[in-house]
Coordinates of C-alpha atoms and ligand atoms in Angstrom, one line a residue:
X180 CA -15.0 25.8 16.1
X181 CA -11.7 23.9 15.9
X182 CA -8.5 25.8 15.4
X183 CA -6.6 25.5 12.1
X184 CA -3.5 23.4 12.4
X185 CA -0.3 25.4 12.2
X186 CA 2.1 24.4 9.4
X187 CA 5.2 25.9 7.9
X188 CA 5.7 26.3 4.1
X189 CA 9.4 26.2 3.3
X190 CA 9.3 27.7 -0.2
X191 CA 6.7 28.7 -2.8
X192 CA 4.7 25.6 -3.8
X193 CA 2.8 24.5 -6.9
X194 CA -0.2 27.0 -6.9
X195 CA -2.9 24.4 -6.3
X196 CA -1.0 23.0 -3.4
X197 CA -0.2 26.4 -1.9
X198 CA -3.9 27.3 -2.1
X199 CA -5.0 24.1 -0.5
X200 CA -2.5 24.4 2.4
X201 CA -3.3 28.1 3.0
X202 CA -7.0 27.5 2.9
X203 CA -7.2 24.6 5.2
X204 CA -4.3 25.2 7.6
X205 CA -2.8 28.1 9.6
X206 CA 0.1 28.3 7.2
X207 CA 3.2 30.5 7.6
X208 CA 5.5 31.2 4.7
X209 CA 8.9 30.5 6.1
X210 CA 10.5 32.0 3.0
X211 CA 8.9 35.4 3.5
X212 CA 9.9 35.7 7.2
X213 CA 12.1 38.8 7.8
X214 CA 13.9 37.1 10.7
X215 CA 13.3 33.3 10.6
X216 CA 15.5 32.6 13.7
X217 CA 13.5 35.0 15.9
X218 CA 10.2 33.7 14.5
X219 CA 11.2 30.1 15.2
X220 CA 12.2 30.9 18.7
X221 CA 8.8 32.6 19.3
X222 CA 6.5 30.3 17.3
X223 CA 8.4 27.1 16.5
X224 CA 6.6 25.2 19.3
X225 CA 3.2 25.7 17.6
X226 CA 4.2 24.1 14.3
X227 CA 2.8 20.6 13.6
X228 CA 3.6 20.2 9.9
X229 CA 6.2 21.2 7.4
X230 CA 5.3 21.4 3.7
X231 CA 8.5 21.4 1.6
X232 CA 10.0 20.0 -1.6
X233 CA 13.0 18.1 -2.9
X234 CA 14.7 21.5 -3.4
X235 CA 13.7 23.3 -0.1
X236 CA 14.2 20.2 2.1
X237 CA 14.2 20.3 5.9
X238 CA 17.5 20.4 7.9
X239 CA 18.1 18.8 11.3
X240 CA 18.5 22.3 12.7
X241 CA 15.0 23.2 11.5
X242 CA 13.4 20.0 12.7
X243 CA 15.0 20.4 16.1
X244 CA 13.6 23.9 16.4
X245 CA 10.0 22.6 16.0
X246 CA 9.5 20.5 19.2
X247 CA 5.9 19.6 18.3
X248 CA 6.5 18.7 14.7
X249 CA 4.6 15.6 13.6
X250 CA 5.1 15.4 9.8
X251 CA 7.2 16.7 6.9
X252 CA 5.2 16.5 3.6
X253 CA 7.5 16.9 0.5
X254 CA 6.8 17.7 -3.1
X255 CA 9.1 15.4 -5.1
X256 CA 10.3 11.8 -4.9
X257 CA 13.9 12.5 -3.9
X258 CA 14.2 13.3 -0.2
X259 CA 18.0 13.7 0.1
X260 CA 17.5 17.4 1.2
X261 CA 15.5 16.2 4.2
X262 CA 17.4 15.0 7.2
X263 CA 15.6 11.7 7.6
X264 CA 17.8 10.7 10.5
X265 CA 16.7 13.7 12.5
X266 CA 13.1 13.1 11.6
X267 CA 13.3 9.5 12.7
X268 CA 15.0 10.4 15.9
X269 CA 12.1 12.7 16.7
X270 CA 9.4 10.3 15.5
X271 CA 8.4 12.8 12.7
X272 CA 6.8 11.2 9.7
X273 CA 8.1 12.1 6.2
X274 CA 6.2 11.7 2.9
X275 CA 7.3 12.1 -0.7
X276 CA 5.6 11.8 -4.2
X277 CA 6.8 8.5 -5.8
X278 CA 5.1 6.9 -8.8
X279 CA 3.3 9.9 -10.3
X280 CA 6.2 11.4 -12.1
X281 CA 8.0 8.4 -13.5
X282 CA 6.8 8.8 -17.1
X283 CA 7.7 12.5 -17.4
X284 CA 11.1 12.0 -15.8
X285 CA 11.8 9.0 -18.2
X286 CA 10.6 11.1 -21.2
X287 CA 13.2 13.7 -20.2
X288 CA 16.0 11.1 -19.9
X289 CA 15.2 9.9 -23.5
X290 CA 14.9 13.5 -24.6
X291 CA 18.4 14.2 -23.2
X292 CA 19.7 11.0 -24.9
X293 CA 18.3 12.0 -28.3
X294 CA 19.5 15.5 -27.9
X295 CA 23.0 14.8 -27.0
X296 CA 23.6 11.7 -29.2
X297 CA 21.9 13.1 -32.3
X298 CA 23.2 16.6 -31.5
X299 CA 19.8 18.2 -32.1
X300 CA 20.3 21.4 -30.1
X301 CA 23.6 22.0 -31.8
X302 CA 22.0 21.3 -35.2
X303 CA 19.3 23.8 -34.4
X304 CA 21.8 26.5 -33.4
X305 CA 23.6 25.7 -36.7
X306 CA 20.5 26.3 -38.7
X307 CA 19.5 29.5 -36.8
X308 CA 22.9 30.9 -37.3
X309 CA 22.5 30.6 -41.1
X310 CA 25.3 28.1 -41.4
X311 CA 23.2 25.5 -43.4
X312 CA 23.5 27.6 -46.6
X313 CA 27.3 27.1 -46.6
X314 CA 28.0 23.8 -44.8
X315 CA 26.6 20.4 -43.9
X316 CA 25.9 19.5 -40.2
X317 CA 28.1 16.7 -39.1
X318 CA 26.9 13.1 -38.5
X319 CA 25.8 12.0 -35.1
X320 CA 25.3 8.7 -33.1
X321 CA 22.4 6.3 -33.5
X322 CA 20.5 5.1 -30.4
X323 CA 19.2 1.8 -31.8
X324 CA 21.5 -1.1 -31.2
X325 CA 23.4 0.7 -28.4
X326 CA 23.7 -0.7 -24.9
X327 CA 22.2 1.5 -22.2
X328 CA 23.3 0.9 -18.7
X329 CA 20.8 2.2 -16.1
X330 CA 22.1 2.8 -12.6
X331 CA 19.0 2.6 -10.4
X332 CA 16.2 0.4 -12.0
X333 CA 13.5 1.7 -9.7
X334 CA 10.2 3.3 -10.6
X335 CA 11.8 5.8 -13.0
X336 CA 14.6 3.5 -14.2
X337 CA 12.0 1.0 -15.3
X338 CA 10.2 3.6 -17.4
X339 CA 13.5 4.7 -18.9
X340 CA 14.3 1.0 -19.7
X341 CA 10.9 0.6 -21.4
X342 CA 11.4 3.7 -23.6
X343 CA 15.0 2.8 -24.4
X344 CA 13.9 -0.7 -25.5
X345 CA 11.3 0.9 -27.8
X346 CA 14.2 2.7 -29.5
X347 CA 15.9 -0.6 -30.1
X348 CA 18.4 -0.3 -27.3
X349 CA 19.8 -3.2 -25.3
X350 CA 19.0 -2.5 -21.6
X351 CA 21.5 -3.4 -18.8
X352 CA 21.0 -2.3 -15.2
X353 CA 22.8 -2.0 -11.8
X354 CA 21.0 -1.9 -8.5
X355 CA 22.4 -3.0 -5.1
X356 CA 20.1 -6.0 -5.5
X357 CA 18.9 -7.8 -8.6
X358 CA 15.2 -7.0 -9.2
X359 CA 13.0 -10.1 -9.3
X360 CA 10.9 -10.5 -12.5
X361 CA 12.9 -8.2 -14.6
X362 CA 14.2 -9.5 -18.0
X363 CA 17.0 -6.8 -18.5
X364 CA 20.6 -8.0 -17.9
X365 CA 21.6 -7.3 -14.3
X366 CA 25.2 -6.3 -13.3
X367 CA 26.0 -6.6 -9.6
X368 CA 29.3 -5.0 -10.6
X369 CA 28.8 -1.4 -11.6
X370 CA 32.3 -1.1 -13.2
X371 CA 31.5 -4.1 -15.5
X372 CA 28.2 -2.5 -16.5
X373 CA 29.8 0.8 -17.3
X374 CA 32.5 -0.9 -19.4
X375 CA 29.8 -2.7 -21.4
X376 CA 27.5 0.3 -21.9
X377 CA 27.5 2.9 -24.7
X378 CA 25.1 5.1 -22.7
X379 CA 25.1 5.4 -18.9
X380 CA 21.8 6.7 -17.3
X381 CA 21.7 7.7 -13.6
X382 CA 18.4 7.2 -11.9
X383 CA 19.4 6.5 -8.3
X384 CA 18.5 8.6 -5.3
X385 CA 20.9 11.2 -4.1
X386 CA 22.5 11.3 -0.6
X387 CA 25.5 9.8 1.1
X388 CA 25.3 6.3 -0.5
X389 CA 25.5 7.6 -4.0
X390 CA 27.7 10.6 -3.6
X391 CA 30.2 10.9 -6.5
X392 CA 29.3 7.3 -7.5
X393 CA 30.4 8.3 -11.0
X394 CA 33.9 9.6 -10.6
X395 CA 36.9 10.1 -13.0
X396 CA 37.8 6.4 -13.0
X397 CA 34.2 5.3 -13.9
X398 CA 33.9 8.1 -16.6
X399 CA 37.1 6.6 -18.1
X400 CA 35.4 3.2 -18.1
X401 CA 32.5 4.7 -20.1
X402 CA 35.0 5.7 -22.7
X403 CA 35.4 8.2 -25.5
X404 CA 32.3 7.0 -27.4
X405 CA 30.2 6.8 -24.3
X406 CA 27.4 9.2 -23.2
X407 CA 26.3 10.1 -19.6
X408 CA 22.7 11.0 -18.8
X409 CA 21.9 12.3 -15.3
X410 CA 18.3 12.8 -14.2
X411 CA 19.1 11.7 -10.6
X412 CA 20.9 14.2 -8.6
X413 CA 24.0 16.3 -9.3
X414 CA 25.8 14.8 -6.3
X415 CA 25.9 11.4 -7.9
X416 CA 28.6 12.6 -10.3
X417 CA 32.0 14.1 -9.6
X418 CA 31.2 17.3 -11.5
X419 CA 34.8 18.6 -11.9
X420 CA 35.8 15.1 -13.2
X421 CA 32.8 15.2 -15.7
X422 CA 33.9 18.7 -16.9
X423 CA 37.4 17.4 -17.5
X424 CA 36.2 14.3 -19.3
X425 CA 33.9 16.4 -21.6
X426 CA 36.8 18.9 -22.3
X427 CA 39.3 16.1 -23.0
X428 CA 36.9 14.1 -25.1
X429 CA 37.4 11.0 -22.9
X430 CA 33.6 10.7 -23.0
X431 CA 31.6 11.6 -26.0
X432 CA 28.9 13.7 -24.3
X433 CA 26.5 14.3 -21.4
X434 CA 22.9 15.1 -21.0
X435 CA 22.2 16.6 -17.6
X436 CA 19.0 17.7 -15.8
X437 CA 20.7 18.0 -12.4
X438 CA 23.8 19.7 -11.0
X439 CA 25.9 19.7 -7.9
X440 CA 25.1 23.3 -6.8
X441 CA 21.7 24.1 -8.4
X442 CA 20.8 26.6 -9.7
X443 CA 24.5 27.3 -10.2
X444 CA 25.9 25.6 -13.3
X445 CA 29.7 25.8 -13.8
X446 CA 30.7 28.0 -16.7
X447 CA 32.8 25.2 -18.1
X448 CA 29.7 23.0 -18.5
X449 CA 27.7 25.9 -20.1
X450 CA 30.5 26.3 -22.6
X451 CA 30.8 22.5 -23.3
X452 CA 29.5 21.9 -26.8
X453 CA 29.1 18.2 -26.1
X454 CA 26.7 18.7 -23.2
X455 CA 23.0 19.2 -23.2
X456 CA 21.8 21.0 -20.0
X457 CA 18.4 21.4 -18.6
X458 CA 17.3 23.3 -15.5
X459 CA 16.0 20.4 -13.3
X460 CA 12.7 20.1 -15.2
X461 CA 12.3 16.4 -15.7
X462 CA 8.9 16.2 -13.8
X463 CA 7.9 19.7 -15.1
X464 CA 4.6 19.1 -17.0
X465 CA 1.2 20.5 -16.0
X466 CA -0.2 17.0 -15.6
X467 CA 2.7 15.6 -13.5
X468 CA 3.1 18.6 -11.2
X469 CA -0.6 18.6 -10.5
X470 CA -0.5 14.9 -9.6
X471 CA 2.5 15.6 -7.3
X472 CA 0.6 18.5 -5.7
X473 CA -2.5 16.3 -5.2
X474 CA -0.3 13.6 -3.6
X475 CA 1.4 16.0 -1.2
X476 CA -2.0 17.3 -0.1
X477 CA -3.5 13.7 0.2
X478 CA -0.7 12.9 2.6
X479 CA -1.0 16.2 4.6
X480 CA -4.8 16.1 4.8
X481 CA -4.8 12.3 5.4
X482 CA -2.4 12.8 8.3
X483 CA -4.2 15.7 10.0
X484 CA -7.8 15.2 9.0
X485 CA -8.1 11.4 8.5
X486 CA -6.5 9.7 11.5
X487 CA -2.9 9.9 10.4
X488 CA -3.5 8.2 7.0
X489 CA -0.4 8.4 4.8
X490 CA -0.4 7.4 1.1
X491 CA 3.4 7.5 0.3
X492 CA 5.4 7.4 3.5
X493 CA 9.3 7.5 3.6
X494 CA 9.5 7.0 7.3
Ligands
NAP519 P1 13.1 4.3 -6.6 O1 11.9 3.7 -7.2 O2 13.3 4.2 -5.1 O3 14.4 3.7 -7.4 C1 15.7 3.9 -7.0 C2 16.5 2.7 -7.5 O4 17.9 3.0 -7.2 C3 16.2 1.4 -6.9 O5 16.1 0.4 -7.9 C4 17.4 1.0 -6.0 O6 17.6 -0.4 -6.0 C5 18.5 1.8 -6.7 N1 19.6 2.3 -5.8 C6 19.4 3.0 -4.6 N2 20.6 3.2 -4.0 C7 21.5 2.7 -4.8 C8 22.9 2.6 -4.8 N3 23.6 3.1 -3.7 N4 23.6 2.0 -5.8 C9 22.9 1.4 -6.8 N5 21.6 1.5 -6.9 C10 20.9 2.1 -5.9 O7 13.2 5.8 -6.9 P2 12.6 6.6 -8.2 O8 11.3 7.0 -7.9 O9 12.9 5.8 -9.4 O10 13.6 7.9 -8.2 C11 14.9 7.8 -8.3 C12 15.6 9.2 -8.1 O11 15.4 10.0 -9.2 C13 15.0 10.0 -6.9 O12 15.5 9.7 -5.6 C14 15.4 11.4 -7.3 O13 16.7 11.8 -6.7 C15 15.6 11.4 -8.8 N6 14.5 12.2 -9.5 C16 14.9 13.3 -10.2 C17 13.9 14.0 -10.9 C18 14.3 15.2 -11.7 O14 13.5 16.1 -11.8 N7 15.5 15.2 -12.3 C19 12.6 13.7 -10.7 C20 12.3 12.6 -9.9 C21 13.2 11.9 -9.3 P3 18.4 -1.1 -4.8 O15 17.7 -0.6 -3.5 O16 18.3 -2.5 -5.0 O17 19.8 -0.6 -4.9
8YV520 C1 11.2 18.1 -8.4 C2 12.6 15.9 -8.3 O1 11.2 19.0 -9.4 O2 11.0 14.4 -7.6 C3 12.1 14.8 -7.5 O3 13.0 14.1 -6.8 O4 13.8 16.2 -8.3 C4 11.7 16.8 -9.0 O5 10.5 16.1 -9.4 C5 11.9 18.5 -7.2 O6 11.7 17.7 -6.1 C6 11.6 19.9 -6.8 O7 10.3 20.1 -6.3

């Protein structure tokens, strides 16, 4: 009988994935270890795979404590929490879950847009508080006819564009390179796109190249009638500058699924009436999370049981 392959699970996974990994591998729950450092010193050399997520990630320190590590298999498309440089240096493969979550994440972006521009959560609070009997809820902003500027017209950005177009919005986009075969208006200059847009949607990866891409200056370009939607990563926005812009009314509102220090959300954002806030749930449907779990396992089992076959490889 062959010995089960030792893998490390960095945090609690989707139940189906957790069950698959723990049934077919010799899995250790890193997050339940009483003394992770001592455990790694004693057993780190046995570990061949790490199963993680966009939240749990994998640091260089961890990677370098696993001298026989071959692969990191992550639940989520964003891999900014994984030290890709350290993995590459060690020849460790990394996989993620692109493609299967685009529709749900785009749905969430449109949900945020509708909620913040039409002020739906605020209106619901108004009704539940019994205010309708004595007052009228104020008017809000129409989506149709507005210009939506998408930063990051990738898999998710394209689905957002399609939905925004169906709402009658005019789609603009900014990537580092123009996308061939795309009819939406391309802006090589991000500032020019923000100045033209009524709604700015962030759908770029996190990490060093996009850190605080949207700062105080760019929020000012969006303007007092402009809305910011962020389903990318909290690090893409200068959060204190965003709070200031919301408080001063130098932008009209924001719809946010992601934050700089999750799950911590600054009190000032929680108290901002012109912000709609979600707990990083954009891919969180039964169907999509199952598809993500299946894709992680396809990569993990493909690598270890089918001659290193990877379906969605980062590096
Ligand atoms: P993708 O297909 O790789 O698209 C990323 C797009 O961003 C590409 O079009 C890329 O074009 C552009 N881009 C990358 N770096 C850029 C930069 N520095 N400046 C301007 N544009 C840049 O990725 P995706 O699958 O759509 O996912 C995008 C991100 O969404 C993920 O990395 C993740 O952080 C986030 N996400 C969040 C959730 C959530 O739950 N809220 C769920 C899924 C994903 P160029 O290379 O031409 O620049
Ligand atoms: C996940 C995400 O919820 O795919 C991503 O990049 O941010 C989300 O789909 C996240 O990775 C946590 O598992």
